Amino acid sequence: MKNTKKTAWQRITETVELKSKTWALGLVIAVLSSTGFAQNKVSHLTRDWLDFSDQTLGVQLKYPRHWKVWTQGDDIYLDKRSSVQKKKTKYAQIDSADRAFNGRIHSNDGLYLLHLSTGTGDFVRANIRYYVFEGLGKDLRLAYGRFNNESAEKIQTQQWSGYASPAICSTEDAGGFHAAGGMCYWSLISDGHKYVLTDSQPLETDQDARNVHLIVMSINFLKPKK
């Protein structure tokens, strides 16, 4: 019988590789969020994407045409699998122990790749509520995950501003639980009146990571109808 148990060296090597991927996603976030680049390039890179708009939630965004999008209460869910059905998602609420050790929020049914939680309030109020980012000198860094995260990247458009950060996160597969098996994405943005908190499940490819951040960068807050 083949021995599938990983050696200490294999675990170290995988962690190093994940840290490299995390750095790469951080670079994508930085490039796609830089002033002047964000508006024009994001519009260009998402020109063939589909539009999602919900006046009740007050949010508009773009997403890849092969993805699925659905809402549940104040939450927006997206998944890249066209076979996913738009059914009620068993979403686990943010738990301090879960986010501290796993770097992500567990979904009991695994039906989504990206989750956006919307609400009323500015960045400071939302960050106090969820404690997404913490102080790091003059900068902020993601407060989630068992590894020390690098400084979060400031992201902004002409309408809103916020922070985004990658994180090494846990995964589960046939081989069991892996504390540092994947790379996840977090961001918190606000226009001063409404906010969107974004979290992802483990991202399998660089394209997934790029698409996730482009979705966030495409967000517009809608003015309520009078």
PDB file of C-alpha atoms in Angstrom:
ATOM      1  CA  MET A   1       0.000   0.000   0.000  1.00  0.00           C
ATOM      2  CA  LYS A   2       1.375   3.384  -1.006  1.00  0.00           C
ATOM      3  CA  ASN A   3       2.388   5.646   1.872  1.00  0.00           C
ATOM      4  CA  THR A   4       0.621   8.992   1.430  1.00  0.00           C
ATOM      5  CA  LYS A   5       1.862  10.547   4.654  1.00  0.00           C
ATOM      6  CA  LYS A   6       3.830  13.720   3.968  1.00  0.00           C
ATOM      7  CA  THR A   7       7.281  14.238   5.341  1.00  0.00           C
ATOM      8  CA  ALA A   8       8.248  17.346   7.303  1.00  0.00           C
ATOM      9  CA  TRP A   9      10.256  18.542   4.293  1.00  0.00           C
ATOM     10  CA  GLN A  10       7.264  18.129   1.976  1.00  0.00           C
ATOM     11  CA  ARG A  11       5.095  20.155   4.352  1.00  0.00           C
ATOM     12  CA  ILE A  12       7.733  22.902   4.556  1.00  0.00           C
ATOM     13  CA  THR A  13       8.096  22.943   0.760  1.00  0.00           C
ATOM     14  CA  GLU A  14       4.337  23.240   0.261  1.00  0.00           C
ATOM     15  CA  THR A  15       4.144  26.094   2.772  1.00  0.00           C
ATOM     16  CA  VAL A  16       6.930  27.949   0.948  1.00  0.00           C
ATOM     17  CA  GLU A  17       5.138  27.438  -2.365  1.00  0.00           C
ATOM     18  CA  LEU A  18       1.919  28.787  -0.873  1.00  0.00           C
ATOM     19  CA  LYS A  19       3.704  31.818   0.523  1.00  0.00           C
ATOM     20  CA  SER A  20       5.043  32.449  -3.001  1.00  0.00           C
ATOM     21  CA  LYS A  21       1.506  32.224  -4.404  1.00  0.00           C
ATOM     22  CA  THR A  22       0.278  34.559  -1.676  1.00  0.00           C
ATOM     23  CA  TRP A  23       2.970  37.055  -2.632  1.00  0.00           C
ATOM     24  CA  ALA A  24       1.960  36.703  -6.291  1.00  0.00           C
ATOM     25  CA  LEU A  25      -1.703  37.428  -5.481  1.00  0.00           C
ATOM     26  CA  GLY A  26      -0.569  40.395  -3.424  1.00  0.00           C
ATOM     27  CA  LEU A  27       1.267  41.680  -6.501  1.00  0.00           C
ATOM     28  CA  VAL A  28      -1.878  41.243  -8.636  1.00  0.00           C
ATOM     29  CA  ILE A  29      -3.868  43.201  -6.067  1.00  0.00           C
ATOM     30  CA  ALA A  30      -1.270  45.979  -6.065  1.00  0.00           C
ATOM     31  CA  VAL A  31      -1.079  46.288  -9.848  1.00  0.00           C
ATOM     32  CA  LEU A  32      -4.818  46.150 -10.468  1.00  0.00           C
ATOM     33  CA  SER A  33      -5.494  48.647  -7.687  1.00  0.00           C
ATOM     34  CA  SER A  34      -2.982  51.355  -8.518  1.00  0.00           C
ATOM     35  CA  THR A  35      -4.365  54.814  -9.203  1.00  0.00           C
ATOM     36  CA  GLY A  36      -5.042  55.438 -12.877  1.00  0.00           C
ATOM     37  CA  PHE A  37      -4.624  51.772 -13.715  1.00  0.00           C
ATOM     38  CA  ALA A  38      -7.625  50.530 -11.783  1.00  0.00           C
ATOM     39  CA  GLN A  39     -10.445  52.282 -13.617  1.00  0.00           C
ATOM     40  CA  ASN A  40      -9.257  51.910 -17.207  1.00  0.00           C
ATOM     41  CA  LYS A  41      -7.614  48.504 -17.013  1.00  0.00           C
ATOM     42  CA  VAL A  42     -10.291  46.867 -14.905  1.00  0.00           C
ATOM     43  CA  SER A  43     -12.930  48.109 -17.350  1.00  0.00           C
ATOM     44  CA  HIS A  44     -10.877  46.717 -20.233  1.00  0.00           C
ATOM     45  CA  LEU A  45     -10.197  43.344 -18.588  1.00  0.00           C
ATOM     46  CA  THR A  46     -13.873  42.885 -17.681  1.00  0.00           C
ATOM     47  CA  ARG A  47     -15.361  44.206 -20.931  1.00  0.00           C
ATOM     48  CA  ASP A  48     -16.761  40.781 -21.908  1.00  0.00           C
ATOM     49  CA  TRP A  49     -18.094  39.966 -18.441  1.00  0.00           C
ATOM     50  CA  LEU A  50     -21.714  39.936 -17.337  1.00  0.00           C
ATOM     51  CA  ASP A  51     -23.363  42.603 -15.179  1.00  0.00           C
ATOM     52  CA  PHE A  52     -24.990  41.989 -11.815  1.00  0.00           C
ATOM     53  CA  SER A  53     -27.073  44.676 -10.151  1.00  0.00           C
ATOM     54  CA  ASP A  54     -29.274  44.605  -7.050  1.00  0.00           C
ATOM     55  CA  GLN A  55     -31.011  47.830  -6.102  1.00  0.00           C
ATOM     56  CA  THR A  56     -32.066  46.428  -2.730  1.00  0.00           C
ATOM     57  CA  LEU A  57     -28.493  45.615  -1.736  1.00  0.00           C
ATOM     58  CA  GLY A  58     -27.266  48.776  -3.427  1.00  0.00           C
ATOM     59  CA  VAL A  59     -24.457  46.966  -5.246  1.00  0.00           C
ATOM     60  CA  GLN A  60     -23.477  46.538  -8.882  1.00  0.00           C
ATOM     61  CA  LEU A  61     -20.560  44.441 -10.172  1.00  0.00           C
ATOM     62  CA  LYS A  62     -19.212  42.487 -13.126  1.00  0.00           C
ATOM     63  CA  TYR A  63     -18.384  38.783 -13.180  1.00  0.00           C
ATOM     64  CA  PRO A  64     -17.033  36.230 -15.712  1.00  0.00           C
ATOM     65  CA  ARG A  65     -19.750  35.014 -18.064  1.00  0.00           C
ATOM     66  CA  HIS A  66     -19.201  31.351 -17.185  1.00  0.00           C
ATOM     67  CA  TRP A  67     -19.701  32.014 -13.441  1.00  0.00           C
ATOM     68  CA  LYS A  68     -22.941  31.839 -11.465  1.00  0.00           C
ATOM     69  CA  VAL A  69     -24.183  34.566  -9.118  1.00  0.00           C
ATOM     70  CA  TRP A  70     -27.056  34.538  -6.628  1.00  0.00           C
ATOM     71  CA  THR A  71     -28.186  36.394  -3.509  1.00  0.00           C
ATOM     72  CA  GLN A  72     -29.379  35.333  -0.112  1.00  0.00           C
ATOM     73  CA  GLY A  73     -30.457  38.054   2.274  1.00  0.00           C
ATOM     74  CA  ASP A  74     -27.730  40.701   2.381  1.00  0.00           C
ATOM     75  CA  ASP A  75     -25.172  38.324   0.856  1.00  0.00           C
ATOM     76  CA  ILE A  76     -23.990  37.770  -2.710  1.00  0.00           C
ATOM     77  CA  TYR A  77     -22.450  34.452  -3.755  1.00  0.00           C
ATOM     78  CA  LEU A  78     -20.462  33.572  -6.867  1.00  0.00           C
ATOM     79  CA  ASP A  79     -19.031  30.334  -8.176  1.00  0.00           C
ATOM     80  CA  LYS A  80     -17.127  29.501 -11.345  1.00  0.00           C
ATOM     81  CA  ARG A  81     -18.894  26.163 -11.862  1.00  0.00           C
ATOM     82  CA  SER A  82     -21.786  26.486 -14.278  1.00  0.00           C
ATOM     83  CA  SER A  83     -23.402  23.413 -12.740  1.00  0.00           C
ATOM     84  CA  VAL A  84     -23.925  25.068  -9.363  1.00  0.00           C
ATOM     85  CA  GLN A  85     -27.572  25.530  -8.525  1.00  0.00           C
ATOM     86  CA  LYS A  86     -28.818  28.760  -6.983  1.00  0.00           C
ATOM     87  CA  LYS A  87     -30.053  27.230  -3.765  1.00  0.00           C
ATOM     88  CA  LYS A  88     -29.830  28.253  -0.151  1.00  0.00           C
ATOM     89  CA  THR A  89     -26.237  28.321   0.961  1.00  0.00           C
ATOM     90  CA  LYS A  90     -25.377  26.996   4.392  1.00  0.00           C
ATOM     91  CA  TYR A  91     -23.039  29.821   5.260  1.00  0.00           C
ATOM     92  CA  ALA A  92     -21.153  29.621   8.548  1.00  0.00           C
ATOM     93  CA  GLN A  93     -21.010  32.951  10.339  1.00  0.00           C
ATOM     94  CA  ILE A  94     -17.633  34.498  11.023  1.00  0.00           C
ATOM     95  CA  ASP A  95     -16.192  32.775  14.061  1.00  0.00           C
ATOM     96  CA  SER A  96     -13.095  34.149  15.799  1.00  0.00           C
ATOM     97  CA  ALA A  97     -11.477  30.720  16.225  1.00  0.00           C
ATOM     98  CA  ASP A  98     -12.306  29.670  12.685  1.00  0.00           C
ATOM     99  CA  ARG A  99     -10.829  32.768  11.062  1.00  0.00           C
ATOM    100  CA  ALA A 100      -7.793  32.744  13.366  1.00  0.00           C
ATOM    101  CA  PHE A 101      -6.759  29.179  12.597  1.00  0.00           C
ATOM    102  CA  ASN A 102      -8.113  28.612   9.100  1.00  0.00           C
ATOM    103  CA  GLY A 103      -7.858  31.984   7.361  1.00  0.00           C
ATOM    104  CA  ARG A 104     -11.315  31.511   5.830  1.00  0.00           C
ATOM    105  CA  ILE A 105     -14.962  30.889   6.603  1.00  0.00           C
ATOM    106  CA  HIS A 106     -16.144  27.333   6.164  1.00  0.00           C
ATOM    107  CA  SER A 107     -19.101  26.609   3.909  1.00  0.00           C
ATOM    108  CA  ASN A 108     -20.989  23.491   4.915  1.00  0.00           C
ATOM    109  CA  ASP A 109     -22.019  22.733   1.354  1.00  0.00           C
ATOM    110  CA  GLY A 110     -19.043  24.086  -0.604  1.00  0.00           C
ATOM    111  CA  LEU A 111     -21.340  25.719  -3.128  1.00  0.00           C
ATOM    112  CA  TYR A 112     -19.549  29.017  -3.598  1.00  0.00           C
ATOM    113  CA  LEU A 113     -16.103  30.333  -4.402  1.00  0.00           C
ATOM    114  CA  LEU A 114     -16.670  33.988  -3.524  1.00  0.00           C
ATOM    115  CA  HIS A 115     -18.915  35.584  -0.904  1.00  0.00           C
ATOM    116  CA  LEU A 116     -19.747  39.264  -0.536  1.00  0.00           C
ATOM    117  CA  SER A 117     -21.476  40.512   2.601  1.00  0.00           C
ATOM    118  CA  THR A 118     -23.132  43.929   2.251  1.00  0.00           C
ATOM    119  CA  GLY A 119     -24.209  46.335   4.928  1.00  0.00           C
ATOM    120  CA  THR A 120     -24.599  49.935   6.034  1.00  0.00           C
ATOM    121  CA  GLY A 121     -21.646  51.829   7.496  1.00  0.00           C
ATOM    122  CA  ASP A 122     -18.211  53.175   6.695  1.00  0.00           C
ATOM    123  CA  PHE A 123     -14.933  51.232   6.626  1.00  0.00           C
ATOM    124  CA  VAL A 124     -14.106  51.855  10.283  1.00  0.00           C
ATOM    125  CA  ARG A 125     -17.498  50.710  11.551  1.00  0.00           C
ATOM    126  CA  ALA A 126     -17.452  47.568   9.379  1.00  0.00           C
ATOM    127  CA  ASN A 127     -13.887  46.751  10.403  1.00  0.00           C
ATOM    128  CA  ILE A 128     -14.779  47.084  14.083  1.00  0.00           C
ATOM    129  CA  ARG A 129     -17.734  44.761  13.548  1.00  0.00           C
ATOM    130  CA  TYR A 130     -15.804  42.042  11.720  1.00  0.00           C
ATOM    131  CA  TYR A 131     -12.220  42.810  12.811  1.00  0.00           C
ATOM    132  CA  VAL A 132     -10.874  42.042   9.335  1.00  0.00           C
ATOM    133  CA  PHE A 133      -7.764  44.216   9.454  1.00  0.00           C
ATOM    134  CA  GLU A 134      -5.502  45.168  12.332  1.00  0.00           C
ATOM    135  CA  GLY A 135      -2.821  47.803  12.771  1.00  0.00           C
ATOM    136  CA  LEU A 136       0.722  47.142  11.577  1.00  0.00           C
ATOM    137  CA  GLY A 137       2.624  50.337  12.299  1.00  0.00           C
ATOM    138  CA  LYS A 138       1.254  52.870   9.836  1.00  0.00           C
ATOM    139  CA  ASP A 139      -0.285  50.092   7.737  1.00  0.00           C
ATOM    140  CA  LEU A 140      -2.998  47.483   8.136  1.00  0.00           C
ATOM    141  CA  ARG A 141      -2.753  43.728   7.741  1.00  0.00           C
ATOM    142  CA  LEU A 142      -5.300  40.943   7.590  1.00  0.00           C
ATOM    143  CA  ALA A 143      -6.183  39.696  11.059  1.00  0.00           C
ATOM    144  CA  TYR A 144      -7.219  36.235   9.817  1.00  0.00           C
ATOM    145  CA  GLY A 145      -5.123  33.080   9.403  1.00  0.00           C
ATOM    146  CA  ARG A 146      -2.540  31.334  11.553  1.00  0.00           C
ATOM    147  CA  PHE A 147       0.383  32.912   9.677  1.00  0.00           C
ATOM    148  CA  ASN A 148       1.519  36.528   9.966  1.00  0.00           C
ATOM    149  CA  ASN A 149       0.227  38.370   6.932  1.00  0.00           C
ATOM    150  CA  GLU A 150       2.058  41.070   5.013  1.00  0.00           C
ATOM    151  CA  SER A 151       0.725  44.617   4.879  1.00  0.00           C
ATOM    152  CA  ALA A 152      -2.680  44.776   3.211  1.00  0.00           C
ATOM    153  CA  GLU A 153      -2.943  46.636  -0.083  1.00  0.00           C
ATOM    154  CA  LYS A 154      -4.914  49.860  -0.282  1.00  0.00           C
ATOM    155  CA  ILE A 155      -7.505  49.547  -3.046  1.00  0.00           C
ATOM    156  CA  GLN A 156      -9.748  52.274  -4.397  1.00  0.00           C
ATOM    157  CA  THR A 157     -11.820  53.590  -7.255  1.00  0.00           C
ATOM    158  CA  GLN A 158     -13.289  57.032  -7.751  1.00  0.00           C
ATOM    159  CA  GLN A 159     -16.267  55.956  -5.629  1.00  0.00           C
ATOM    160  CA  TRP A 160     -14.898  53.836  -2.763  1.00  0.00           C
ATOM    161  CA  SER A 161     -11.735  52.782  -0.930  1.00  0.00           C
ATOM    162  CA  GLY A 162     -10.624  49.922   1.266  1.00  0.00           C
ATOM    163  CA  TYR A 163      -8.036  47.177   1.715  1.00  0.00           C
ATOM    164  CA  ALA A 164      -7.418  43.726   0.258  1.00  0.00           C
ATOM    165  CA  SER A 165      -5.111  40.897   1.237  1.00  0.00           C
ATOM    166  CA  PRO A 166      -4.341  37.275   0.358  1.00  0.00           C
ATOM    167  CA  ALA A 167      -4.057  34.695   3.129  1.00  0.00           C
ATOM    168  CA  ILE A 168      -2.809  31.144   3.454  1.00  0.00           C
ATOM    169  CA  CYS A 169      -5.882  29.137   4.440  1.00  0.00           C
ATOM    170  CA  SER A 170      -6.955  25.622   5.279  1.00  0.00           C
ATOM    171  CA  THR A 171      -8.347  23.024   2.862  1.00  0.00           C
ATOM    172  CA  GLU A 172      -9.941  19.607   3.109  1.00  0.00           C
ATOM    173  CA  ASP A 173      -9.745  16.781   0.587  1.00  0.00           C
ATOM    174  CA  ALA A 174      -9.622  12.997   0.436  1.00  0.00           C
ATOM    175  CA  GLY A 175      -6.271  13.130   2.214  1.00  0.00           C
ATOM    176  CA  GLY A 176      -7.743  14.994   5.182  1.00  0.00           C
ATOM    177  CA  PHE A 177      -7.363  18.477   6.666  1.00  0.00           C
ATOM    178  CA  HIS A 178      -4.495  20.728   5.550  1.00  0.00           C
ATOM    179  CA  ALA A 179      -3.857  23.736   7.768  1.00  0.00           C
ATOM    180  CA  ALA A 180      -1.889  25.563   5.063  1.00  0.00           C
ATOM    181  CA  GLY A 181      -3.314  23.922   1.969  1.00  0.00           C
ATOM    182  CA  GLY A 182      -4.697  26.872   0.032  1.00  0.00           C
ATOM    183  CA  MET A 183      -4.753  30.569  -0.721  1.00  0.00           C
ATOM    184  CA  CYS A 184      -7.774  32.731   0.059  1.00  0.00           C
ATOM    185  CA  TYR A 185      -8.746  36.350  -0.578  1.00  0.00           C
ATOM    186  CA  TRP A 186     -10.179  38.993   1.756  1.00  0.00           C
ATOM    187  CA  SER A 187     -11.182  42.607   1.184  1.00  0.00           C
ATOM    188  CA  LEU A 188     -13.258  45.302   2.831  1.00  0.00           C
ATOM    189  CA  ILE A 189     -14.403  48.379   0.929  1.00  0.00           C
ATOM    190  CA  SER A 190     -16.783  51.259   1.649  1.00  0.00           C
ATOM    191  CA  ASP A 191     -18.009  54.462   0.056  1.00  0.00           C
ATOM    192  CA  GLY A 192     -18.587  55.942   3.495  1.00  0.00           C
ATOM    193  CA  HIS A 193     -22.220  54.850   3.612  1.00  0.00           C
ATOM    194  CA  LYS A 194     -22.261  51.177   2.615  1.00  0.00           C
ATOM    195  CA  TYR A 195     -19.624  48.451   2.768  1.00  0.00           C
ATOM    196  CA  VAL A 196     -18.837  45.154   1.086  1.00  0.00           C
ATOM    197  CA  LEU A 197     -16.810  42.491   2.913  1.00  0.00           C
ATOM    198  CA  THR A 198     -15.440  39.851   0.540  1.00  0.00           C
ATOM    199  CA  ASP A 199     -14.033  36.425   1.385  1.00  0.00           C
ATOM    200  CA  SER A 200     -13.168  33.480  -0.817  1.00  0.00           C
ATOM    201  CA  GLN A 201     -12.798  29.759  -0.497  1.00  0.00           C
ATOM    202  CA  PRO A 202      -9.331  28.416  -1.483  1.00  0.00           C
ATOM    203  CA  LEU A 203      -8.393  29.648  -4.969  1.00  0.00           C
ATOM    204  CA  GLU A 204      -7.152  26.877  -7.241  1.00  0.00           C
ATOM    205  CA  THR A 205      -5.503  28.885 -10.022  1.00  0.00           C
ATOM    206  CA  ASP A 206      -3.876  32.247 -10.659  1.00  0.00           C
ATOM    207  CA  GLN A 207      -6.773  33.039 -12.992  1.00  0.00           C
ATOM    208  CA  ASP A 208      -9.248  32.460 -10.161  1.00  0.00           C
ATOM    209  CA  ALA A 209      -7.271  34.848  -7.954  1.00  0.00           C
ATOM    210  CA  ARG A 210      -7.149  37.465 -10.698  1.00  0.00           C
ATOM    211  CA  ASN A 211     -10.865  37.156 -11.416  1.00  0.00           C
ATOM    212  CA  VAL A 212     -11.795  37.436  -7.748  1.00  0.00           C
ATOM    213  CA  HIS A 213      -9.938  40.714  -7.371  1.00  0.00           C
ATOM    214  CA  LEU A 214     -11.308  42.067 -10.651  1.00  0.00           C
ATOM    215  CA  ILE A 215     -14.838  41.343  -9.402  1.00  0.00           C
ATOM    216  CA  VAL A 216     -14.137  43.419  -6.290  1.00  0.00           C
ATOM    217  CA  MET A 217     -12.549  46.221  -8.307  1.00  0.00           C
ATOM    218  CA  SER A 218     -15.644  46.344 -10.561  1.00  0.00           C
ATOM    219  CA  ILE A 219     -18.015  47.034  -7.651  1.00  0.00           C
ATOM    220  CA  ASN A 220     -20.168  50.160  -7.723  1.00  0.00           C
ATOM    221  CA  PHE A 221     -22.456  51.280  -4.915  1.00  0.00           C
ATOM    222  CA  LEU A 222     -25.898  52.240  -6.184  1.00  0.00           C
ATOM    223  CA  LYS A 223     -27.789  55.224  -4.898  1.00  0.00           C
ATOM    224  CA  PRO A 224     -31.128  54.282  -3.332  1.00  0.00           C
ATOM    225  CA  LYS A 225     -34.204  55.037  -5.383  1.00  0.00           C
ATOM    226  CA  LYS A 226     -36.203  57.990  -4.104  1.00  0.00           C
TER     227      LYS A 226
END
